[in-house]
PDB file of C-alpha atoms in Angstrom:
ATOM      1  CA  MET A  13      13.654   0.518  28.158  1.00 44.00           C
ATOM      2  CA  ILE A  14      14.850  -2.799  26.662  1.00 43.00           C
ATOM      3  CA  ALA A  15      13.275  -4.714  29.565  1.00 46.00           C
ATOM      4  CA  ASP A  16       9.958  -2.926  28.948  1.00 48.00           C
ATOM      5  CA  LEU A  17      10.028  -3.870  25.262  1.00 45.00           C
ATOM      6  CA  LEU A  18      10.752  -7.508  26.083  1.00 48.00           C
ATOM      7  CA  ALA A  19       7.937  -7.640  28.624  1.00 54.00           C
ATOM      8  CA  GLN A  20       5.511  -6.092  26.149  1.00 57.00           C
ATOM      9  CA  GLY A  21       6.629  -8.557  23.505  1.00 70.00           C
ATOM     10  CA  GLU A  22       6.030 -11.548  25.771  1.00 83.00           C
ATOM     11  CA  ARG A  23       2.413 -10.497  26.272  1.00 91.00           C
ATOM     12  CA  TRP A  24       1.614  -9.665  22.657  1.00 97.00           C
ATOM     13  CA  VAL A  25       3.896 -11.698  20.396  1.00 98.00           C
ATOM     14  CA  ARG A  26       3.742 -15.468  20.004  1.00 97.00           C
ATOM     15  CA  PRO A  27       6.954 -16.706  18.329  1.00 97.00           C
ATOM     16  CA  LEU A  28       5.565 -19.705  16.469  1.00 97.00           C
ATOM     17  CA  ARG A  29       8.970 -20.385  14.926  1.00 96.00           C
ATOM     18  CA  LEU A  30      12.326 -18.634  15.339  1.00 95.00           C
ATOM     19  CA  SER A  31      15.580 -19.538  13.629  1.00 92.00           C
ATOM     20  CA  PRO A  32      19.184 -18.419  14.257  1.00 90.00           C
ATOM     21  CA  MET A  33      19.603 -16.294  11.101  1.00 91.00           C
ATOM     22  CA  PRO A  34      16.235 -15.616   9.438  1.00 94.00           C
ATOM     23  CA  ARG A  35      15.976 -13.591   6.268  1.00 94.00           C
ATOM     24  CA  TRP A  36      12.499 -12.400   7.298  1.00 96.00           C
ATOM     25  CA  ARG A  37      10.179 -12.212  10.263  1.00 97.00           C
ATOM     26  CA  LEU A  38       6.583 -12.680   9.147  1.00 98.00           C
ATOM     27  CA  VAL A  39       4.126 -11.261  11.691  1.00 98.00           C
ATOM     28  CA  CYS A  40       0.482 -12.402  11.452  1.00 98.00           C
ATOM     29  CA  PHE A  41      -2.674 -10.652  12.673  1.00 98.00           C
ATOM     30  CA  ALA A  42      -5.912 -12.624  13.076  1.00 98.00           C
ATOM     31  CA  HIS A  43      -9.518 -11.896  12.129  1.00 96.00           C
ATOM     32  CA  ALA A  44     -12.302 -10.832  14.509  1.00 95.00           C
ATOM     33  CA  GLY A  45     -12.742 -13.575  17.093  1.00 92.00           C
ATOM     34  CA  GLY A  46      -9.411 -15.088  16.027  1.00 94.00           C
ATOM     35  CA  SER A  47      -6.204 -15.631  17.930  1.00 95.00           C
ATOM     36  CA  ALA A  48      -2.518 -16.334  17.416  1.00 97.00           C
ATOM     37  CA  SER A  49      -3.145 -20.080  17.227  1.00 96.00           C
ATOM     38  CA  PHE A  50      -4.982 -19.590  13.902  1.00 96.00           C
ATOM     39  CA  PHE A  51      -1.531 -19.360  12.304  1.00 98.00           C
ATOM     40  CA  ARG A  52       0.197 -22.116  14.291  1.00 97.00           C
ATOM     41  CA  ASP A  53       0.178 -24.705  11.505  1.00 96.00           C
ATOM     42  CA  TRP A  54       1.852 -22.241   9.122  1.00 97.00           C
ATOM     43  CA  ALA A  55       5.173 -22.841  10.896  1.00 95.00           C
ATOM     44  CA  SER A  56       5.759 -26.261   9.340  1.00 93.00           C
ATOM     45  CA  SER A  57       4.934 -25.085   5.808  1.00 95.00           C
ATOM     46  CA  LEU A  58       7.044 -21.942   5.471  1.00 95.00           C
ATOM     47  CA  PRO A  59      10.689 -22.008   4.343  1.00 94.00           C
ATOM     48  CA  GLY A  60      13.155 -22.321   7.193  1.00 92.00           C
ATOM     49  CA  ASP A  61      14.603 -18.839   6.737  1.00 93.00           C
ATOM     50  CA  ILE A  62      11.282 -17.110   7.453  1.00 97.00           C
ATOM     51  CA  ASP A  63      10.487 -16.698  11.143  1.00 97.00           C
ATOM     52  CA  LEU A  64       6.796 -16.838  12.039  1.00 98.00           C
ATOM     53  CA  LEU A  65       5.273 -14.627  14.721  1.00 98.00           C
ATOM     54  CA  ALA A  66       1.625 -14.001  15.559  1.00 98.00           C
ATOM     55  CA  ILE A  67       0.063 -11.188  17.552  1.00 98.00           C
ATOM     56  CA  GLN A  68      -2.110 -12.336  20.439  1.00 98.00           C
ATOM     57  CA  TYR A  69      -4.936  -9.884  21.110  1.00 97.00           C
ATOM     58  CA  PRO A  70      -6.002  -9.633  24.779  1.00 96.00           C
ATOM     59  CA  GLY A  71      -9.135 -11.371  26.034  1.00 95.00           C
ATOM     60  CA  ARG A  72      -8.544 -14.808  24.482  1.00 93.00           C
ATOM     61  CA  GLU A  73      -6.521 -18.013  24.908  1.00 93.00           C
ATOM     62  CA  ASP A  74      -3.599 -17.389  27.281  1.00 95.00           C
ATOM     63  CA  ARG A  75      -4.705 -13.725  27.644  1.00 96.00           C
ATOM     64  CA  PHE A  76      -8.293 -14.610  28.502  1.00 93.00           C
ATOM     65  CA  ASN A  77      -8.205 -12.850  31.882  1.00 93.00           C
ATOM     66  CA  GLU A  78      -7.004  -9.555  30.398  1.00 95.00           C
ATOM     67  CA  PRO A  79      -9.557  -6.922  29.389  1.00 94.00           C
ATOM     68  CA  CYS A  80     -10.295  -6.687  25.675  1.00 93.00           C
ATOM     69  CA  LEU A  81      -9.354  -3.558  23.773  1.00 92.00           C
ATOM     70  CA  SER A  82     -12.204  -1.905  21.905  1.00 87.00           C
ATOM     71  CA  ASP A  83     -10.549   0.676  19.633  1.00 94.00           C
ATOM     72  CA  MET A  84      -8.058   0.405  16.796  1.00 96.00           C
ATOM     73  CA  HIS A  85      -5.623   2.978  18.160  1.00 96.00           C
ATOM     74  CA  SER A  86      -5.033   1.126  21.435  1.00 96.00           C
ATOM     75  CA  LEU A  87      -4.704  -2.233  19.721  1.00 97.00           C
ATOM     76  CA  ALA A  88      -2.273  -1.055  17.044  1.00 97.00           C
ATOM     77  CA  GLU A  89      -0.209   1.039  19.443  1.00 97.00           C
ATOM     78  CA  ALA A  90       0.334  -1.859  21.834  1.00 97.00           C
ATOM     79  CA  ALA A  91       1.190  -4.312  19.051  1.00 97.00           C
ATOM     80  CA  CYS A  92       3.626  -1.805  17.541  1.00 97.00           C
ATOM     81  CA  GLN A  93       5.459  -1.400  20.833  1.00 96.00           C
ATOM     82  CA  ALA A  94       5.629  -5.172  21.281  1.00 96.00           C
ATOM     83  CA  LEU A  95       7.197  -5.716  17.853  1.00 97.00           C
ATOM     84  CA  GLN A  96      10.083  -3.328  18.427  1.00 94.00           C
ATOM     85  CA  GLY A  97      11.991  -6.109  20.165  1.00 93.00           C
ATOM     86  CA  TYR A  98      11.824  -8.200  16.966  1.00 95.00           C
ATOM     87  CA  ALA A  99      12.904  -5.513  14.513  1.00 94.00           C
ATOM     88  CA  ASP A 100      16.508  -6.714  14.239  1.00 93.00           C
ATOM     89  CA  ARG A 101      15.433  -8.639  11.123  1.00 93.00           C
ATOM     90  CA  PRO A 102      13.352  -7.443   8.147  1.00 94.00           C
ATOM     91  CA  LEU A 103       9.658  -7.419   9.002  1.00 97.00           C
ATOM     92  CA  ALA A 104       6.696  -8.404   6.843  1.00 97.00           C
ATOM     93  CA  LEU A 105       3.127  -8.201   8.145  1.00 98.00           C
ATOM     94  CA  PHE A 106       0.190 -10.410   7.150  1.00 98.00           C
ATOM     95  CA  GLY A 107      -3.317  -9.524   8.294  1.00 98.00           C
ATOM     96  CA  HIS A 108      -6.590 -11.268   7.575  1.00 98.00           C
ATOM     97  CA  SER A 109      -9.930  -9.403   7.778  1.00 97.00           C
ATOM     98  CA  LEU A 110      -9.799  -7.284  10.976  1.00 97.00           C
ATOM     99  CA  GLY A 111      -6.128  -8.249  11.154  1.00 98.00           C
ATOM    100  CA  ALA A 112      -5.481  -6.536   7.814  1.00 98.00           C
ATOM    101  CA  ALA A 113      -6.545  -3.171   9.227  1.00 98.00           C
ATOM    102  CA  VAL A 114      -4.555  -3.777  12.411  1.00 98.00           C
ATOM    103  CA  ALA A 115      -1.465  -4.737  10.387  1.00 98.00           C
ATOM    104  CA  TYR A 116      -1.729  -1.546   8.336  1.00 98.00           C
ATOM    105  CA  GLU A 117      -2.054   0.618  11.450  1.00 98.00           C
ATOM    106  CA  VAL A 118       0.898  -1.148  13.059  1.00 98.00           C
ATOM    107  CA  ALA A 119       2.967  -0.629   9.899  1.00 98.00           C
ATOM    108  CA  THR A 120       2.261   3.118   9.946  1.00 98.00           C
ATOM    109  CA  ARG A 121       3.380   3.350  13.571  1.00 98.00           C
ATOM    110  CA  LEU A 122       6.531   1.318  12.959  1.00 97.00           C
ATOM    111  CA  GLU A 123       7.470   3.569  10.029  1.00 96.00           C
ATOM    112  CA  GLN A 124       6.970   6.620  12.242  1.00 96.00           C
ATOM    113  CA  GLN A 125       9.562   5.126  14.592  1.00 95.00           C
ATOM    114  CA  ALA A 126      11.999   4.493  11.719  1.00 95.00           C
ATOM    115  CA  ILE A 127      11.346   0.733  11.724  1.00 95.00           C
ATOM    116  CA  SER A 128      10.853  -0.437   8.171  1.00 91.00           C
ATOM    117  CA  VAL A 129       8.106  -2.826   7.131  1.00 95.00           C
ATOM    118  CA  GLU A 130       9.152  -4.145   3.739  1.00 94.00           C
ATOM    119  CA  HIS A 131       5.979  -6.037   2.803  1.00 97.00           C
ATOM    120  CA  LEU A 132       2.368  -5.772   3.941  1.00 98.00           C
ATOM    121  CA  PHE A 133       0.059  -8.632   2.967  1.00 98.00           C
ATOM    122  CA  ILE A 134      -3.617  -7.635   3.142  1.00 98.00           C
ATOM    123  CA  SER A 135      -6.180 -10.438   3.126  1.00 98.00           C
ATOM    124  CA  ALA A 136      -9.936 -10.033   2.599  1.00 98.00           C
ATOM    125  CA  HIS A 137     -10.437  -6.492   3.873  1.00 98.00           C
ATOM    126  CA  PRO A 138     -11.288  -3.142   2.251  1.00 97.00           C
ATOM    127  CA  ALA A 139      -8.823  -0.257   2.167  1.00 97.00           C
ATOM    128  CA  PRO A 140      -8.723   2.069   5.213  1.00 96.00           C
ATOM    129  CA  GLN A 141     -10.680   4.830   3.452  1.00 96.00           C
ATOM    130  CA  ARG A 142     -13.315   2.347   2.248  1.00 96.00           C
ATOM    131  CA  GLN A 143     -14.397   0.834   5.569  1.00 94.00           C
ATOM    132  CA  ARG A 144     -18.021  -0.295   5.633  1.00 92.00           C
ATOM    133  CA  GLY A 145     -18.769   0.279   9.313  1.00 88.00           C
ATOM    134  CA  GLY A 146     -21.632  -1.516  11.013  1.00 87.00           C
ATOM    135  CA  GLN A 147     -23.658  -1.915  14.201  1.00 85.00           C
ATOM    136  CA  LEU A 148     -23.457  -5.640  14.906  1.00 86.00           C
ATOM    137  CA  HIS A 149     -21.166  -4.958  17.860  1.00 91.00           C
ATOM    138  CA  SER A 150     -23.977  -3.115  19.630  1.00 82.00           C
ATOM    139  CA  GLY A 151     -26.768  -5.514  18.656  1.00 85.00           C
ATOM    140  CA  PRO A 152     -28.075  -8.811  20.062  1.00 88.00           C
ATOM    141  CA  ASP A 153     -25.864 -11.856  20.464  1.00 86.00           C
ATOM    142  CA  ASP A 154     -27.805 -13.895  17.915  1.00 88.00           C
ATOM    143  CA  ALA A 155     -27.199 -11.380  15.120  1.00 91.00           C
ATOM    144  CA  LEU A 156     -23.486 -11.281  15.890  1.00 87.00           C
ATOM    145  CA  LEU A 157     -23.223 -15.070  15.925  1.00 88.00           C
ATOM    146  CA  ASP A 158     -25.219 -15.378  12.714  1.00 89.00           C
ATOM    147  CA  ASP A 159     -22.718 -13.090  10.997  1.00 89.00           C
ATOM    148  CA  VAL A 160     -19.820 -15.258  12.154  1.00 87.00           C
ATOM    149  CA  ARG A 161     -21.608 -18.354  10.826  1.00 87.00           C
ATOM    150  CA  ARG A 162     -22.235 -16.581   7.513  1.00 86.00           C
ATOM    151  CA  LEU A 163     -18.569 -15.740   7.050  1.00 87.00           C
ATOM    152  CA  ALA A 164     -17.172 -19.032   8.305  1.00 83.00           C
ATOM    153  CA  ASN A 165     -19.487 -21.143   6.155  1.00 74.00           C
ATOM    154  CA  ARG A 166     -18.573 -24.194   8.266  1.00 71.00           C
ATOM    155  CA  PRO A 167     -19.514 -25.667  11.678  1.00 70.00           C
ATOM    156  CA  ASN A 168     -17.846 -24.001  14.636  1.00 73.00           C
ATOM    157  CA  PRO A 169     -18.090 -25.677  18.078  1.00 71.00           C
ATOM    158  CA  LEU A 170     -17.454 -22.343  19.784  1.00 70.00           C
ATOM    159  CA  LEU A 171     -20.752 -21.078  18.423  1.00 74.00           C
ATOM    160  CA  GLU A 172     -22.907 -24.117  19.115  1.00 77.00           C
ATOM    161  CA  ASP A 173     -21.812 -24.986  22.659  1.00 81.00           C
ATOM    162  CA  PRO A 174     -23.533 -22.595  25.134  1.00 80.00           C
ATOM    163  CA  GLY A 175     -20.658 -22.693  27.625  1.00 81.00           C
ATOM    164  CA  LEU A 176     -17.969 -22.038  25.035  1.00 81.00           C
ATOM    165  CA  ARG A 177     -20.109 -19.381  23.386  1.00 82.00           C
ATOM    166  CA  GLU A 178     -20.324 -17.369  26.606  1.00 84.00           C
ATOM    167  CA  LEU A 179     -16.537 -17.403  26.883  1.00 85.00           C
ATOM    168  CA  PHE A 180     -16.064 -16.460  23.228  1.00 85.00           C
ATOM    169  CA  LEU A 181     -18.633 -13.680  22.892  1.00 90.00           C
ATOM    170  CA  PRO A 182     -16.910 -10.828  24.811  1.00 91.00           C
ATOM    171  CA  SER A 183     -13.747 -10.881  22.678  1.00 92.00           C
ATOM    172  CA  LEU A 184     -15.777 -11.354  19.497  1.00 93.00           C
ATOM    173  CA  ARG A 185     -17.998  -8.370  20.273  1.00 94.00           C
ATOM    174  CA  ASN A 186     -14.993  -6.170  21.042  1.00 95.00           C
ATOM    175  CA  ASP A 187     -13.275  -7.206  17.816  1.00 96.00           C
ATOM    176  CA  TYR A 188     -16.416  -6.316  15.860  1.00 96.00           C
ATOM    177  CA  ARG A 189     -16.523  -2.961  17.655  1.00 96.00           C
ATOM    178  CA  ILE A 190     -12.943  -2.262  16.558  1.00 96.00           C
ATOM    179  CA  VAL A 191     -13.525  -3.081  12.912  1.00 95.00           C
ATOM    180  CA  GLU A 192     -16.986  -1.484  12.669  1.00 95.00           C
ATOM    181  CA  THR A 193     -15.855   1.813  14.202  1.00 96.00           C
ATOM    182  CA  TYR A 194     -12.524   2.000  12.381  1.00 95.00           C
ATOM    183  CA  GLY A 195     -12.074   4.495   9.597  1.00 89.00           C
ATOM    184  CA  CYS A 196      -9.160   6.325   8.010  1.00 92.00           C
ATOM    185  CA  PRO A 197     -10.413   8.797   5.380  1.00 91.00           C
ATOM    186  CA  GLN A 198      -6.878   9.817   4.371  1.00 92.00           C
ATOM    187  CA  PRO A 199      -4.539   6.832   4.787  1.00 94.00           C
ATOM    188  CA  THR A 200      -0.834   7.338   5.242  1.00 94.00           C
ATOM    189  CA  ALA A 201       1.065   6.146   2.164  1.00 97.00           C
ATOM    190  CA  LEU A 202       3.614   3.611   3.394  1.00 97.00           C
ATOM    191  CA  ASN A 203       6.981   2.791   1.913  1.00 96.00           C
ATOM    192  CA  ALA A 204       6.014  -0.852   2.268  1.00 96.00           C
ATOM    193  CA  ARG A 205       4.971  -2.824  -0.778  1.00 96.00           C
ATOM    194  CA  ILE A 206       1.329  -3.872  -0.352  1.00 98.00           C
ATOM    195  CA  ALA A 207      -0.027  -7.121  -1.743  1.00 98.00           C
ATOM    196  CA  VAL A 208      -3.790  -7.554  -1.536  1.00 98.00           C
ATOM    197  CA  PHE A 209      -5.163 -11.096  -1.437  1.00 98.00           C
ATOM    198  CA  TYR A 210      -8.657 -10.739  -2.864  1.00 98.00           C
ATOM    199  CA  PRO A 211     -11.095 -13.688  -2.513  1.00 97.00           C
ATOM    200  CA  GLU A 212     -13.548 -13.218  -5.364  1.00 97.00           C
ATOM    201  CA  GLN A 213     -16.544 -14.831  -3.642  1.00 96.00           C
ATOM    202  CA  ASP A 214     -16.112 -12.899  -0.380  1.00 96.00           C
ATOM    203  CA  PRO A 215     -19.111 -10.623   0.374  1.00 94.00           C
ATOM    204  CA  GLU A 216     -16.935  -8.519   2.709  1.00 95.00           C
ATOM    205  CA  ILE A 217     -14.828  -6.961  -0.047  1.00 97.00           C
ATOM    206  CA  ASP A 218     -15.265  -6.065  -3.708  1.00 97.00           C
ATOM    207  CA  LEU A 219     -12.653  -5.375  -6.356  1.00 98.00           C
ATOM    208  CA  ASP A 220     -12.844  -1.580  -6.035  1.00 98.00           C
ATOM    209  CA  GLU A 221     -12.325  -1.821  -2.272  1.00 98.00           C
ATOM    210  CA  ALA A 222      -9.312  -4.071  -2.847  1.00 98.00           C
ATOM    211  CA  LEU A 223      -7.742  -1.785  -5.449  1.00 98.00           C
ATOM    212  CA  ALA A 224      -8.293   1.208  -3.159  1.00 98.00           C
ATOM    213  CA  TRP A 225      -5.370  -0.048  -1.041  1.00 98.00           C
ATOM    214  CA  GLN A 226      -3.126   1.723  -3.562  1.00 98.00           C
ATOM    215  CA  ALA A 227      -3.685   4.922  -1.566  1.00 97.00           C
ATOM    216  CA  ALA A 228      -1.900   3.290   1.384  1.00 98.00           C
ATOM    217  CA  SER A 229       1.434   2.676  -0.380  1.00 97.00           C
ATOM    218  CA  LEU A 230       4.004   4.635  -2.339  1.00 97.00           C
ATOM    219  CA  GLN A 231       4.815   1.432  -4.242  1.00 96.00           C
ATOM    220  CA  PRO A 232       2.718  -0.110  -7.033  1.00 96.00           C
ATOM    221  CA  LEU A 233      -0.088  -2.182  -5.561  1.00 97.00           C
ATOM    222  CA  HIS A 234      -0.074  -5.914  -6.270  1.00 97.00           C
ATOM    223  CA  LEU A 235      -3.367  -7.782  -6.376  1.00 97.00           C
ATOM    224  CA  GLN A 236      -3.757 -11.539  -6.203  1.00 97.00           C
ATOM    225  CA  ARG A 237      -7.200 -13.007  -6.849  1.00 97.00           C
ATOM    226  CA  TRP A 238      -8.293 -16.159  -5.032  1.00 98.00           C
ATOM    227  CA  GLN A 239     -11.215 -18.476  -5.545  1.00 96.00           C
ATOM    228  CA  GLY A 240     -13.211 -18.783  -2.348  1.00 95.00           C
ATOM    229  CA  ASN A 241     -15.090 -16.910   0.328  1.00 95.00           C
ATOM    230  CA  HIS A 242     -13.931 -14.963   3.367  1.00 96.00           C
ATOM    231  CA  PHE A 243     -11.904 -17.850   4.774  1.00 96.00           C
ATOM    232  CA  TYR A 244     -10.371 -18.948   1.475  1.00 97.00           C
ATOM    233  CA  LEU A 245      -6.984 -19.099   3.217  1.00 96.00           C
ATOM    234  CA  ILE A 246      -8.032 -22.194   5.171  1.00 95.00           C
ATOM    235  CA  GLU A 247      -8.837 -24.261   2.086  1.00 93.00           C
ATOM    236  CA  GLN A 248      -5.879 -22.813   0.155  1.00 96.00           C
ATOM    237  CA  ARG A 249      -3.401 -22.616   3.015  1.00 96.00           C
ATOM    238  CA  GLN A 250      -0.357 -23.963   1.151  1.00 96.00           C
ATOM    239  CA  ALA A 251      -0.993 -21.831  -1.918  1.00 97.00           C
ATOM    240  CA  VAL A 252      -1.261 -18.731   0.291  1.00 98.00           C
ATOM    241  CA  LEU A 253       1.976 -19.622   2.073  1.00 97.00           C
ATOM    242  CA  ASP A 254       3.709 -20.255  -1.240  1.00 96.00           C
ATOM    243  CA  ALA A 255       2.612 -16.835  -2.503  1.00 97.00           C
ATOM    244  CA  VAL A 256       3.898 -15.139   0.659  1.00 97.00           C
ATOM    245  CA  SER A 257       7.215 -17.000   0.803  1.00 96.00           C
ATOM    246  CA  ASN A 258       7.901 -16.613  -2.921  1.00 95.00           C
ATOM    247  CA  THR A 259       7.415 -12.875  -2.579  1.00 95.00           C
ATOM    248  CA  LEU A 260       9.666 -12.568   0.470  1.00 95.00           C
ATOM    249  CA  LEU A 261      12.420 -14.758  -0.923  1.00 93.00           C
ATOM    250  CA  GLY A 262      12.323 -13.234  -4.394  1.00 88.00           C
ATOM    251  CA  ARG A 263      11.616 -16.444  -6.242  1.00 56.00           C
ATOM    252  CA  ARG A 264       9.140 -14.754  -8.578  1.00 46.00           C
ATOM    253  CA  PRO A 265       6.909 -11.670  -8.585  1.00 39.00           C
ATOM    254  CA  LEU A 266       3.697 -12.113  -6.646  1.00 42.00           C
ATOM    255  CA  THR A 267       1.608 -11.025  -9.595  1.00 42.00           C
ATOM    256  CA  SER A 268       1.405  -8.196 -12.080  1.00 40.00           C
ATOM    257  CA  PRO A 269       0.824  -4.729 -10.613  1.00 43.00           C
ATOM    258  CA  ALA A 270      -2.844  -3.917 -10.108  1.00 51.00           C
ATOM    259  CA  LEU A 271      -4.348  -1.738 -12.782  1.00 43.00           C
TER     260      LEU A 271
END
């Protein structure tokens, strides 16, 4: 059983930084089309007593030859199993966009197995019961790529190079399928404290959808507003990391409880 957990962890979990006696293990979940390497440069900017892990979805980077998963249940179940080998320290989960929904689903599964998730950081994604859906995953390539350009709001060589684009498209389309078909009309209320990072210029989430995350926690919801669009956390990387680390290390409250 232990060997199975370790093998699963090696496939799914990228330990970007581990320390001998961490106070926390922060586990990060990427956006649609994203990968574990999106969080690599966080390692040098977090306090030394916070370990940094990232979940690597199949079908990209060093898992390129593995088939993509196309439904939330399979993705969250596999990631949950992989994280059990890292649960000897307190866990906090951070998910951006698609990764926010995956992180929530993983947290529910960990709680069901008596593994506590103390903090859940939700970035730029509506609450489970307020999912918007969509059909881009079943539409033409150009429409899918145009949506990525719209959200990124910056040049992306993966999108402009035909060879790279062909490699990138299958995992992107599957990620869009996961997020556009995901829905949870009655979310499980977690024991975890949820902090929602709400970028005010992001067309993918509004304030009501951010506040609706309260239904997913038994604790008071905390909302932090950010200036910026969907990828605000790139421009404000250090401020985001400071907010996360200050919360985990108890230096100050993240913000006032959401009203």
